[in-house]
Structure formats: C-alpha cells, structure tokens
mmCIF file of C-alpha atoms in Angstrom:
data_model
loop_
_atom_site.group_PDB
_atom_site.id
_atom_site.type_symbol
_atom_site.label_atom_id
_atom_site.label_comp_id
_atom_site.label_asym_id
_atom_site.label_seq_id
_atom_site.Cartn_x
_atom_site.Cartn_y
_atom_site.Cartn_z
ATOM 1 C CA MET A 21 4.538 -29.911 16.353
ATOM 2 C CA ARG A 22 1.801 -28.710 18.684
ATOM 3 C CA CYS A 23 -0.072 -25.438 18.039
ATOM 4 C CA ALA A 24 0.390 -22.608 20.480
ATOM 5 C CA GLY A 25 -1.861 -19.774 19.500
ATOM 6 C CA ASN A 26 -2.854 -19.470 15.868
ATOM 7 C CA GLY A 27 0.418 -19.231 13.884
ATOM 8 C CA CYS A 28 1.874 -22.713 13.918
ATOM 9 C CA VAL A 29 2.708 -24.952 10.966
ATOM 10 C CA SER A 30 3.600 -28.557 11.528
ATOM 11 C CA GLY A 31 4.442 -31.438 9.185
ATOM 12 C CA GLY A 32 0.985 -30.893 7.574
ATOM 13 C CA VAL A 33 -0.511 -27.723 6.336
ATOM 14 C CA GLY A 34 -1.648 -26.105 9.605
ATOM 15 C CA CYS A 35 -2.906 -27.040 13.110
ATOM 16 C CA GLY A 36 -6.247 -28.656 12.524
ATOM 17 C CA VAL A 37 -6.807 -26.821 9.183
ATOM 18 C CA PRO A 38 -8.316 -29.063 6.465
ATOM 19 C CA ARG A 39 -6.179 -29.078 3.432
ATOM 20 C CA HIS A 40 -8.937 -27.856 1.074
ATOM 21 C CA ARG A 41 -9.423 -24.827 3.205
ATOM 22 C CA PHE A 42 -5.818 -23.930 3.404
ATOM 23 C CA PHE A 43 -5.928 -21.291 0.712
ATOM 24 C CA VAL A 44 -8.651 -19.486 2.584
ATOM 25 C CA LEU A 45 -7.210 -19.650 6.072
ATOM 26 C CA CYS A 46 -3.469 -19.323 5.385
ATOM 27 C CA GLY A 47 -3.856 -15.529 4.821
ATOM 28 C CA ILE A 48 -2.403 -15.089 1.368
ATOM 29 C CA PHE A 49 -2.115 -11.334 1.031
ATOM 30 C CA LEU A 50 -1.740 -9.877 -2.463
ATOM 31 C CA ARG A 51 -0.842 -6.202 -2.326
ATOM 32 C CA ILE A 52 -0.281 -4.031 -5.347
ATOM 33 C CA ASP A 53 1.079 -0.650 -4.501
ATOM 34 C CA GLY A 54 2.922 1.620 -6.982
ATOM 35 C CA GLY A 55 3.683 -1.382 -9.210
ATOM 36 C CA VAL A 56 5.170 -3.471 -6.312
ATOM 37 C CA CYS A 57 3.385 -6.803 -5.765
ATOM 38 C CA THR A 58 4.014 -8.799 -2.612
ATOM 39 C CA PHE A 59 2.442 -11.628 -0.713
ATOM 40 C CA SER A 60 2.941 -13.528 2.434
ATOM 41 C CA ALA A 61 1.338 -16.397 4.423
ATOM 42 C CA ALA A 62 -0.062 -16.445 7.960
ATOM 43 C CA PRO A 63 -0.962 -20.033 8.621
ATOM 44 C CA GLY A 64 -4.055 -20.808 10.638
ATOM 45 C CA GLY A 65 -5.775 -17.516 9.804
ATOM 46 C CA GLY A 66 -3.360 -15.260 11.706
ATOM 47 C CA SER A 67 -2.857 -11.685 10.492
ATOM 48 C CA ALA A 68 0.228 -11.017 8.282
ATOM 49 C CA ASP A 69 0.077 -7.286 9.115
ATOM 50 C CA THR A 70 2.627 -7.554 11.910
ATOM 51 C CA GLY A 71 5.102 -9.415 9.675
ATOM 52 C CA PHE A 72 4.627 -6.836 6.873
ATOM 53 C CA GLY A 73 4.935 -3.972 9.332
ATOM 54 C CA GLY A 74 8.321 -5.348 10.530
ATOM 55 C CA VAL A 75 9.579 -5.772 6.911
ATOM 56 C CA PHE A 76 8.460 -2.252 5.935
ATOM 57 C CA THR A 77 9.988 -0.733 9.078
ATOM 58 C CA VAL A 78 13.320 -2.329 8.419
ATOM 59 C CA SER A 79 13.040 -1.401 4.708
ATOM 60 C CA TYR A 80 12.344 2.262 5.688
ATOM 61 C CA LEU A 81 15.362 2.392 8.077
ATOM 62 C CA THR A 82 17.586 0.905 5.344
ATOM 63 C CA LEU A 83 16.358 3.480 2.876
ATOM 64 C CA VAL A 84 17.048 6.321 5.255
ATOM 65 C CA GLY A 85 20.613 5.171 6.078
ATOM 66 C CA TRP A 86 21.486 4.237 2.525
ATOM 67 C CA ARG A 87 22.769 7.515 1.032
ATOM 68 C CA VAL A 88 26.403 8.407 1.955
ATOM 69 C CA ASP A 89 27.324 11.979 2.957
ATOM 70 C CA LEU A 90 29.456 12.945 -0.038
ATOM 71 C CA ALA A 91 29.670 15.749 -2.573
ATOM 72 C CA TYR A 92 27.902 14.260 -5.525
ATOM 73 C CA GLU A 93 28.306 15.117 -9.298
ATOM 74 C CA THR A 94 31.842 16.348 -8.574
ATOM 75 C CA VAL A 95 35.021 14.611 -9.600
ATOM 76 C CA HIS A 96 36.552 12.151 -7.145
ATOM 77 C CA ARG A 97 39.499 9.799 -7.246
ATOM 78 C CA VAL A 98 38.163 6.341 -6.659
ATOM 79 C CA GLU A 99 40.023 3.051 -6.127
ATOM 80 C CA GLY A 100 38.553 -0.308 -5.213
ATOM 81 C CA THR A 101 38.663 -4.103 -5.710
ATOM 82 C CA VAL A 102 36.703 -5.658 -8.506
ATOM 83 C CA GLU A 103 33.695 -7.582 -7.118
ATOM 84 C CA SER A 104 32.023 -8.361 -10.484
ATOM 85 C CA VAL A 105 32.336 -7.593 -14.100
ATOM 86 C CA ARG A 106 29.769 -7.572 -16.990
ATOM 87 C CA MET A 107 31.123 -7.549 -20.471
ATOM 88 C CA GLY A 108 29.232 -7.311 -23.777
ATOM 89 C CA ASP A 109 28.865 -4.244 -26.047
ATOM 90 C CA ASP A 110 28.921 -2.138 -22.848
ATOM 91 C CA MET A 111 31.036 -2.942 -19.844
ATOM 92 C CA SER A 112 30.316 -2.332 -16.165
ATOM 93 C CA ILE A 113 32.411 -3.070 -13.123
ATOM 94 C CA VAL A 114 31.292 -3.183 -9.505
ATOM 95 C CA LEU A 115 34.052 -2.147 -7.095
ATOM 96 C CA THR A 116 34.118 -2.910 -3.391
ATOM 97 C CA ASP A 117 36.543 -2.012 -0.485
ATOM 98 C CA LEU A 118 36.386 1.582 -1.801
ATOM 99 C CA SER A 119 38.814 4.376 -1.239
ATOM 100 C CA ILE A 120 37.439 7.757 -2.278
ATOM 101 C CA ASP A 121 39.896 10.668 -2.345
ATOM 102 C CA GLY A 122 42.159 8.546 -0.065
ATOM 103 C CA ALA A 123 39.512 7.856 2.512
ATOM 104 C CA ALA A 124 37.884 4.489 3.024
ATOM 105 C CA GLN A 125 34.128 4.556 2.170
ATOM 106 C CA LYS A 126 31.295 2.107 2.778
ATOM 107 C CA GLY A 127 29.280 0.596 -0.072
ATOM 108 C CA ASN A 128 30.169 -0.257 -3.574
ATOM 109 C CA VAL A 129 30.389 1.715 -6.842
ATOM 110 C CA LYS A 130 29.133 0.602 -10.279
ATOM 111 C CA VAL A 131 31.295 2.003 -13.004
ATOM 112 C CA TYR A 132 30.100 2.073 -16.668
ATOM 113 C CA VAL A 133 33.198 1.781 -18.774
ATOM 114 C CA ASP A 134 33.469 3.223 -22.326
ATOM 115 C CA GLY A 135 36.095 2.108 -24.786
ATOM 116 C CA HIS A 136 37.181 -0.998 -22.991
ATOM 117 C CA ALA A 137 37.995 -2.909 -26.126
ATOM 118 C CA GLY A 138 41.709 -3.633 -26.509
ATOM 119 C CA THR A 139 42.496 -2.584 -22.960
ATOM 120 C CA THR A 140 43.560 -4.718 -19.948
ATOM 121 C CA LEU A 141 40.153 -4.174 -18.477
ATOM 122 C CA GLU A 142 38.867 -6.876 -20.875
ATOM 123 C CA VAL A 143 40.599 -9.406 -18.650
ATOM 124 C CA ALA A 144 39.623 -7.758 -15.303
ATOM 125 C CA ARG A 145 38.502 -10.412 -12.765
ATOM 126 C CA PRO A 146 37.272 -10.240 -9.183
ATOM 127 C CA GLY A 147 40.147 -9.428 -6.854
ATOM 128 C CA ASP A 148 41.830 -7.043 -9.278
ATOM 129 C CA VAL A 149 42.400 -3.410 -8.297
ATOM 130 C CA VAL A 150 40.866 -0.621 -10.465
ATOM 131 C CA GLY A 151 41.214 3.078 -10.095
ATOM 132 C CA PHE A 152 39.716 6.112 -11.908
ATOM 133 C CA ALA A 153 38.743 9.765 -11.540
ATOM 134 C CA ALA A 154 35.231 10.724 -12.413
ATOM 135 C CA LYS A 155 31.998 12.266 -11.111
ATOM 136 C CA LEU A 156 30.108 10.133 -8.686
ATOM 137 C CA TYR A 157 26.334 9.942 -8.629
ATOM 138 C CA ALA A 158 24.076 8.703 -5.911
ATOM 139 C CA ALA A 159 22.537 5.319 -6.492
ATOM 140 C CA ASP A 160 19.102 5.976 -4.940
ATOM 141 C CA LEU A 161 17.338 2.824 -3.783
ATOM 142 C CA ALA A 162 13.954 4.371 -3.986
ATOM 143 C CA ASP A 163 12.164 6.256 -6.676
ATOM 144 C CA GLY A 164 8.771 7.207 -5.283
ATOM 145 C CA LEU A 165 7.251 3.869 -4.312
ATOM 146 C CA ARG A 166 9.611 1.774 -6.404
ATOM 147 C CA VAL A 167 12.685 0.287 -4.831
ATOM 148 C CA ASN A 168 15.663 -1.002 -6.638
ATOM 149 C CA ALA A 169 16.470 -4.257 -4.748
ATOM 150 C CA THR A 170 19.350 -5.067 -7.032
ATOM 151 C CA LEU A 171 21.323 -2.106 -5.731
ATOM 152 C CA PHE A 172 20.640 -3.219 -2.176
ATOM 153 C CA ARG A 173 21.712 -6.831 -2.819
ATOM 154 C CA ASN A 174 24.947 -5.670 -4.381
ATOM 155 C CA ASP A 175 25.378 -2.751 -1.897
ATOM 156 C CA VAL A 176 25.860 -0.293 -4.817
ATOM 157 C CA ARG A 177 25.640 3.228 -3.386
ATOM 158 C CA PHE A 178 27.352 5.136 -6.126
ATOM 159 C CA THR A 179 27.490 5.054 -9.961
ATOM 160 C CA ALA A 180 30.106 6.536 -12.241
ATOM 161 C CA TYR A 181 30.999 6.792 -15.935
ATOM 162 C CA ALA A 182 34.608 6.540 -16.997
ATOM 163 C CA GLU A 183 36.818 6.043 -20.091
ATOM 164 C CA ALA A 184 38.939 2.914 -20.021
ATOM 165 C CA SER A 185 41.985 4.892 -21.137
ATOM 166 C CA ASP A 186 41.748 6.968 -17.993
ATOM 167 C CA MET A 187 41.449 3.926 -15.589
ATOM 168 C CA THR A 188 44.206 2.015 -13.902
ATOM 169 C CA HIS A 189 44.156 -1.748 -13.577
ATOM 170 C CA ALA A 190 46.381 -3.959 -11.503
ATOM 171 C CA LEU A 191 46.154 -7.675 -10.888
ATOM 172 C CA GLY A 192 45.096 -8.468 -7.302
ATOM 173 C CA GLU A 193 44.773 -11.513 -5.011
ATOM 174 C CA GLN A 194 41.762 -13.594 -5.660
ATOM 175 C CA SER A 195 39.876 -15.413 -2.917
ATOM 176 C CA PHE A 196 39.715 -19.229 -2.862
ATOM 177 C CA ARG A 197 36.164 -19.068 -4.298
ATOM 178 C CA GLU A 198 37.150 -16.813 -7.097
ATOM 179 C CA LYS A 199 40.211 -18.950 -7.911
ATOM 180 C CA LEU A 200 37.853 -21.919 -8.235
ATOM 181 C CA ARG A 201 35.543 -19.977 -10.510
ATOM 182 C CA THR A 202 38.406 -18.775 -12.621
ATOM 183 C CA ASP A 203 39.821 -22.296 -12.946
ATOM 184 C CA LEU A 204 36.324 -23.586 -13.935
ATOM 185 C CA TYR A 205 35.968 -20.890 -16.513
ATOM 186 C CA ARG A 206 39.378 -21.599 -18.082
ATOM 187 C CA SER A 207 38.672 -25.354 -18.147
ATOM 188 C CA LEU A 208 35.375 -24.843 -19.931
ATOM 189 C CA THR A 209 36.678 -22.442 -22.520
ATOM 190 C CA ASP A 210 39.664 -24.637 -23.187
ATOM 191 C CA GLU A 211 37.595 -27.752 -23.677
ATOM 192 C CA LEU A 212 34.527 -26.191 -25.495
ATOM 193 C CA GLY A 213 35.912 -22.989 -27.008
ATOM 194 C CA LYS A 214 35.126 -19.532 -25.925
ATOM 195 C CA ALA A 215 31.682 -19.219 -27.274
ATOM 196 C CA TYR A 216 30.347 -22.463 -25.848
ATOM 197 C CA GLY A 217 32.481 -22.233 -22.682
ATOM 198 C CA ASP A 218 30.938 -18.802 -21.887
ATOM 199 C CA VAL A 219 27.484 -20.293 -22.145
ATOM 200 C CA ALA A 220 28.374 -23.417 -20.043
ATOM 201 C CA TYR A 221 29.896 -21.283 -17.363
ATOM 202 C CA GLY A 222 26.819 -19.071 -17.255
ATOM 203 C CA MET A 223 24.599 -22.122 -16.935
ATOM 204 C CA LEU A 224 26.648 -23.607 -14.088
ATOM 205 C CA THR A 225 27.286 -20.503 -12.053
ATOM 206 C CA GLY A 226 24.715 -17.947 -13.145
ATOM 207 C CA ASP A 227 27.591 -15.586 -13.998
ATOM 208 C CA THR A 228 27.010 -14.186 -17.509
ATOM 209 C CA TYR A 229 29.712 -11.572 -17.511
ATOM 210 C CA ALA A 230 31.476 -12.871 -20.596
ATOM 211 C CA LEU A 231 28.367 -13.345 -22.747
ATOM 212 C CA SER A 232 27.717 -10.901 -25.517
ATOM 213 C CA ASP A 233 24.429 -8.894 -25.629
ATOM 214 C CA ASP A 234 23.426 -10.841 -28.704
ATOM 215 C CA VAL A 235 23.703 -14.184 -26.869
ATOM 216 C CA ARG A 236 21.781 -12.866 -23.854
ATOM 217 C CA ASP A 237 19.093 -11.528 -26.129
ATOM 218 C CA ALA A 238 18.882 -14.869 -27.971
ATOM 219 C CA PHE A 239 18.257 -16.753 -24.706
ATOM 220 C CA SER A 240 15.625 -14.248 -23.604
ATOM 221 C CA VAL A 241 13.738 -14.259 -26.994
ATOM 222 C CA SER A 242 13.752 -18.051 -26.963
ATOM 223 C CA GLY A 243 12.119 -18.127 -23.560
ATOM 224 C CA ILE A 244 15.076 -20.013 -21.860
ATOM 225 C CA GLY A 245 16.856 -17.117 -20.220
ATOM 226 C CA HIS A 246 16.199 -18.738 -16.826
ATOM 227 C CA VAL A 247 18.855 -21.454 -17.621
ATOM 228 C CA LEU A 248 21.503 -18.665 -17.211
ATOM 229 C CA SER A 249 20.280 -17.799 -13.748
ATOM 230 C CA VAL A 250 20.839 -20.350 -11.039
ATOM 231 C CA SER A 251 17.493 -21.160 -9.390
ATOM 232 C CA GLY A 252 15.319 -24.137 -8.453
ATOM 233 C CA LEU A 253 16.003 -25.786 -11.816
ATOM 234 C CA HIS A 254 19.722 -26.187 -10.964
ATOM 235 C CA ILE A 255 19.176 -27.013 -7.303
ATOM 236 C CA GLY A 256 16.575 -29.612 -8.250
ATOM 237 C CA PHE A 257 18.777 -31.270 -10.828
ATOM 238 C CA LEU A 258 21.734 -31.316 -8.459
ATOM 239 C CA SER A 259 19.879 -32.688 -5.393
ATOM 240 C CA GLY A 260 17.944 -35.169 -7.617
ATOM 241 C CA ALA A 261 21.202 -36.499 -9.185
ATOM 242 C CA ILE A 262 22.791 -37.021 -5.695
ATOM 243 C CA LEU A 263 19.646 -38.762 -4.288
ATOM 244 C CA LEU A 264 19.682 -41.034 -7.398
ATOM 245 C CA LEU A 265 23.237 -41.934 -6.911
ATOM 246 C CA LEU A 266 22.618 -42.623 -3.181
ATOM 247 C CA ARG A 267 19.255 -44.416 -3.675
ATOM 248 C CA ARG A 268 20.497 -47.506 -1.827
ATOM 249 C CA ALA A 269 21.952 -45.559 1.062
ATOM 250 C CA ARG A 270 20.264 -44.929 4.403
ATOM 251 C CA PRO A 271 18.149 -41.733 4.632
ATOM 252 C CA ALA A 272 20.571 -40.078 7.076
ATOM 253 C CA VAL A 273 23.409 -40.562 4.540
ATOM 254 C CA LYS A 274 21.312 -39.212 1.727
ATOM 255 C CA VAL A 275 20.361 -36.104 3.766
ATOM 256 C CA ALA A 276 23.954 -35.423 4.932
ATOM 257 C CA VAL A 277 25.564 -35.819 1.547
ATOM 258 C CA THR A 278 22.890 -33.809 -0.362
ATOM 259 C CA GLY A 279 22.875 -31.053 2.241
ATOM 260 C CA ALA A 280 26.655 -30.762 2.265
ATOM 261 C CA VAL A 281 26.856 -30.598 -1.496
ATOM 262 C CA LEU A 282 24.045 -27.874 -1.657
ATOM 263 C CA VAL A 283 25.862 -25.769 1.001
ATOM 264 C CA VAL A 284 29.175 -25.955 -0.985
ATOM 265 C CA TYR A 285 27.381 -25.134 -4.214
ATOM 266 C CA VAL A 286 25.573 -22.090 -2.773
ATOM 267 C CA LEU A 287 28.834 -20.822 -1.248
ATOM 268 C CA PHE A 288 30.363 -21.220 -4.730
ATOM 269 C CA ILE A 289 27.640 -19.342 -6.669
ATOM 270 C CA GLY A 290 26.435 -16.867 -4.168
ATOM 271 C CA PHE A 291 23.354 -16.144 -2.082
ATOM 272 C CA SER A 292 20.776 -14.776 -4.550
ATOM 273 C CA PRO A 293 17.142 -14.844 -3.303
ATOM 274 C CA THR A 294 16.134 -17.559 -5.741
ATOM 275 C CA VAL A 295 18.995 -19.764 -4.766
ATOM 276 C CA VAL A 296 18.283 -19.300 -1.081
ATOM 277 C CA ARG A 297 14.676 -20.052 -1.614
ATOM 278 C CA SER A 298 15.369 -23.205 -3.574
ATOM 279 C CA VAL A 299 17.880 -24.505 -1.037
ATOM 280 C CA ILE A 300 15.582 -23.941 1.976
ATOM 281 C CA MET A 301 12.677 -25.684 0.331
ATOM 282 C CA CYS A 302 15.042 -28.569 -0.594
ATOM 283 C CA ALA A 303 16.367 -28.709 3.054
ATOM 284 C CA VAL A 304 12.748 -28.942 4.313
ATOM 285 C CA GLY A 305 12.196 -31.879 1.994
ATOM 286 C CA LEU A 306 15.404 -33.479 3.107
ATOM 287 C CA VAL A 307 14.353 -33.170 6.815
ATOM 288 C CA ALA A 308 10.986 -34.658 6.037
ATOM 289 C CA LEU A 309 12.704 -37.489 4.299
ATOM 290 C CA LEU A 310 14.897 -38.068 7.288
ATOM 291 C CA ASN A 311 12.003 -38.053 9.717
ATOM 292 C CA GLY A 312 9.636 -39.999 7.469
ATOM 293 C CA ARG A 313 7.133 -37.011 7.451
ATOM 294 C CA ARG A 314 4.966 -35.817 4.676
ATOM 295 C CA LYS A 315 6.474 -32.932 2.633
ATOM 296 C CA ASP A 316 4.298 -29.844 2.284
ATOM 297 C CA GLY A 317 5.478 -27.455 -0.409
ATOM 298 C CA LEU A 318 3.451 -24.483 0.673
ATOM 299 C CA SER A 319 4.862 -24.650 4.309
ATOM 300 C CA ALA A 320 8.333 -24.914 2.856
ATOM 301 C CA LEU A 321 7.766 -21.973 0.573
ATOM 302 C CA CYS A 322 6.399 -19.818 3.449
ATOM 303 C CA LEU A 323 9.437 -20.758 5.538
ATOM 304 C CA ALA A 324 11.833 -19.833 2.811
ATOM 305 C CA MET A 325 10.216 -16.438 2.183
ATOM 306 C CA SER A 326 10.264 -15.684 5.902
ATOM 307 C CA VAL A 327 13.974 -16.432 6.142
ATOM 308 C CA ILE A 328 14.819 -14.354 3.061
ATOM 309 C CA LEU A 329 12.783 -11.369 4.299
ATOM 310 C CA LEU A 330 14.295 -11.633 7.745
ATOM 311 C CA PHE A 331 17.828 -11.225 6.538
ATOM 312 C CA TRP A 332 17.259 -9.293 3.240
ATOM 313 C CA PRO A 333 13.951 -7.320 3.829
ATOM 314 C CA LEU A 334 14.348 -5.347 0.475
ATOM 315 C CA SER A 335 14.099 -8.593 -1.362
ATOM 316 C CA LEU A 336 10.401 -7.917 -1.085
ATOM 317 C CA TYR A 337 10.903 -5.523 -4.014
ATOM 318 C CA ASP A 338 13.228 -7.753 -6.042
ATOM 319 C CA VAL A 339 11.582 -8.847 -9.308
ATOM 320 C CA GLY A 340 13.548 -12.020 -9.269
ATOM 321 C CA PHE A 341 12.282 -12.933 -5.759
ATOM 322 C CA GLN A 342 8.701 -12.027 -6.616
ATOM 323 C CA MET A 343 8.691 -14.122 -9.767
ATOM 324 C CA SER A 344 10.451 -17.085 -8.196
ATOM 325 C CA ALA A 345 8.113 -17.147 -5.138
ATOM 326 C CA GLY A 346 5.035 -16.432 -7.343
ATOM 327 C CA ALA A 347 5.931 -19.124 -9.834
ATOM 328 C CA VAL A 348 6.450 -21.800 -7.179
ATOM 329 C CA PHE A 349 3.266 -20.803 -5.378
ATOM 330 C CA ALA A 350 1.312 -21.127 -8.602
ATOM 331 C CA MET A 351 2.795 -24.509 -9.336
ATOM 332 C CA LEU A 352 2.005 -25.722 -5.818
ATOM 333 C CA ALA A 353 -1.491 -24.300 -5.904
ATOM 334 C CA VAL A 354 -2.541 -25.455 -9.393
ATOM 335 C CA GLY A 355 -0.304 -28.554 -9.721
ATOM 336 C CA PRO A 356 -2.598 -30.913 -7.809
ATOM 337 C CA TYR A 357 -5.579 -30.111 -10.034
ATOM 338 C CA PHE A 358 -3.493 -30.954 -13.139
ATOM 339 C CA LYS A 359 -2.469 -34.223 -11.586
ATOM 340 C CA ARG A 360 -6.074 -35.203 -10.920
ATOM 341 C CA GLY A 361 -6.968 -34.334 -14.629
ATOM 342 C CA LEU A 362 -4.140 -36.606 -15.895
ATOM 343 C CA ARG A 363 -5.181 -39.599 -13.922
#
C-alpha cells in the first residue's frame, strides 16, 4: 500500500518509518482525565486529535440523547422480553422490547429481583416475557467525567427493584441463537453435573448467569477470572486449533475455514469489545497469511481499536476495552525484548 499524506499503514509498520522509531512516530496518546484512561495511534506521526474529537463528539451526542422523557421514581407497569439473566445470591434481569404503561419504549431496563428463590424466575431464559410494577430510575450514562460504558453496550436506560412474588413470568419464543445456547447448557449440565456444567458453559460462552457469587469470587481471587470472559485467549485457541487441523491445506482454505468458524462463534457469543478486537486482529493475521505478507501486531491492534470506536464510541470508557487493548499493546511492545533476552 502506498502512502498518501501521513496517515497510511501498509503491511509493515508505517510508510518509510523505521521499526525502532515506530513508538515515537506512531503518536501513542495516553490521556488520563477524571479516572478515564485512553490511547490511540496515528501512524506516520499524524495527529490523533481529529480522531479523538470525532469520538468525543459522537459520545457527547449519545449522552445527550440517552435519557428518556419519562416520569422517574414513580410506579409504572413494565413488561418486556428477557435479554439476559444473572443469578447468584442476588438476581438481575435485563428486559428488552419494553412496554411501559402500555406504550412501547426504547431502551432496556435492568431489574434487580428480591426473593427469587423457589419461583419460576429461577428458570427464566432469554425470550421469556416478564412483567412487574415498580418505580423506574434513570440509568445515567455519565457521572461527572465518568461514563458507564456497560449501560451503553446493553442499552440499559432504566433500573428498577421488584419482588419476585409481584412479577409475572411466561415462557416465550427463543431465537435460533438462544435455542443453541440453551441446548449447549443442558448438554453440559447433563454430562458434567450442574456445578461443573455451569463453569464449562461460562468458559465457552462467557455467560456466567448461573454461577454463584462464591464461584465467581473464587475465580477472581485465583487470578483466572479472565477464563470466564471470552477474549483473545478463546479466539486464539479456536483459530490455532483450526489452523493446526488444516496445516496441510492451501492458505486460501485455511483462511476461509478459520474465518467462517470465527464469524459463527462471534454470532453465537455476542459482540463484546474484547471479542471484536480479537477477531479483527486474527482476521488481519489471516489476510497476511493469504497474501504472504509480514504480520504486524501494532497495525492490527490500531485497526481493531479504530473499528470498535467507529461503531461503539463509548467503548472508549469501557474498562474491559481499555484493559484488553492496553494488555495487548504491552505484550506487543515489550514482547520482542523478552524474546531477545531468551535467545
């Protein structure tokens, strides 16, 4: 790829930029503002201010249009379709396709449920229909300079607290994707038992709804909580296993099969920032393999971050996104020096 101006990245690091000077000229910007840490890359020494300006402009417009015109902290009758469930000592349900006081409403509501033990809500799954009457509170995205990117990612605009005994629950029609996830969960719990099946399901899909708080805490304290969140570890294992099985195949076949499997896997587990980042970087590696070009991790990381921020600008404030991008950047930046030391 030829350079036009000063912002082009080709199969190498940058247009005519020596590799050892990349860290100086790529424009890594570290900004700490009100506890929010972000960075971006502008290859070839170009300014990243324009890119950040665009992201912050879109973020501001999103924040302004987030709050729904509704009478808050008053009782409303709410009905919606279950999108996700979190069990444990406390239970929470995210409802979508909302109807509030009989009128359709945009956004989702997160309901914190008390007294769910022994009720039908214990077996609530995505696609079911749940109703309740309770006070609705505004789920504000921003608190000063801090932004709750998780609310944005899940489109949660309201929160509520309800007693399970006052809620209605009816079985609904699950999507094809949710049926596959339900069948997988049942197969794992039937073969491994509920305790181990819940863990296996969480490791495969990143959905830890059935895990108790004690199990989640045990994984976190042990320092292996990341295995319950689908990320580069899972994508790397999956793509590596496929490439190993197809090691005798032509490059075009390897790329096509691996790419197709990754797309299906992402559709199955969902588009979290860490998963999208991992898949884009893997796709860049596959394209390099197909074209016989040298892979460059930093260029792939910058591309992945740009795509994510283009479609989900508030991911900039997502701790998962920051840690994922930061950890990969650290490995790419420091890894070569460790390699040299081990030779």
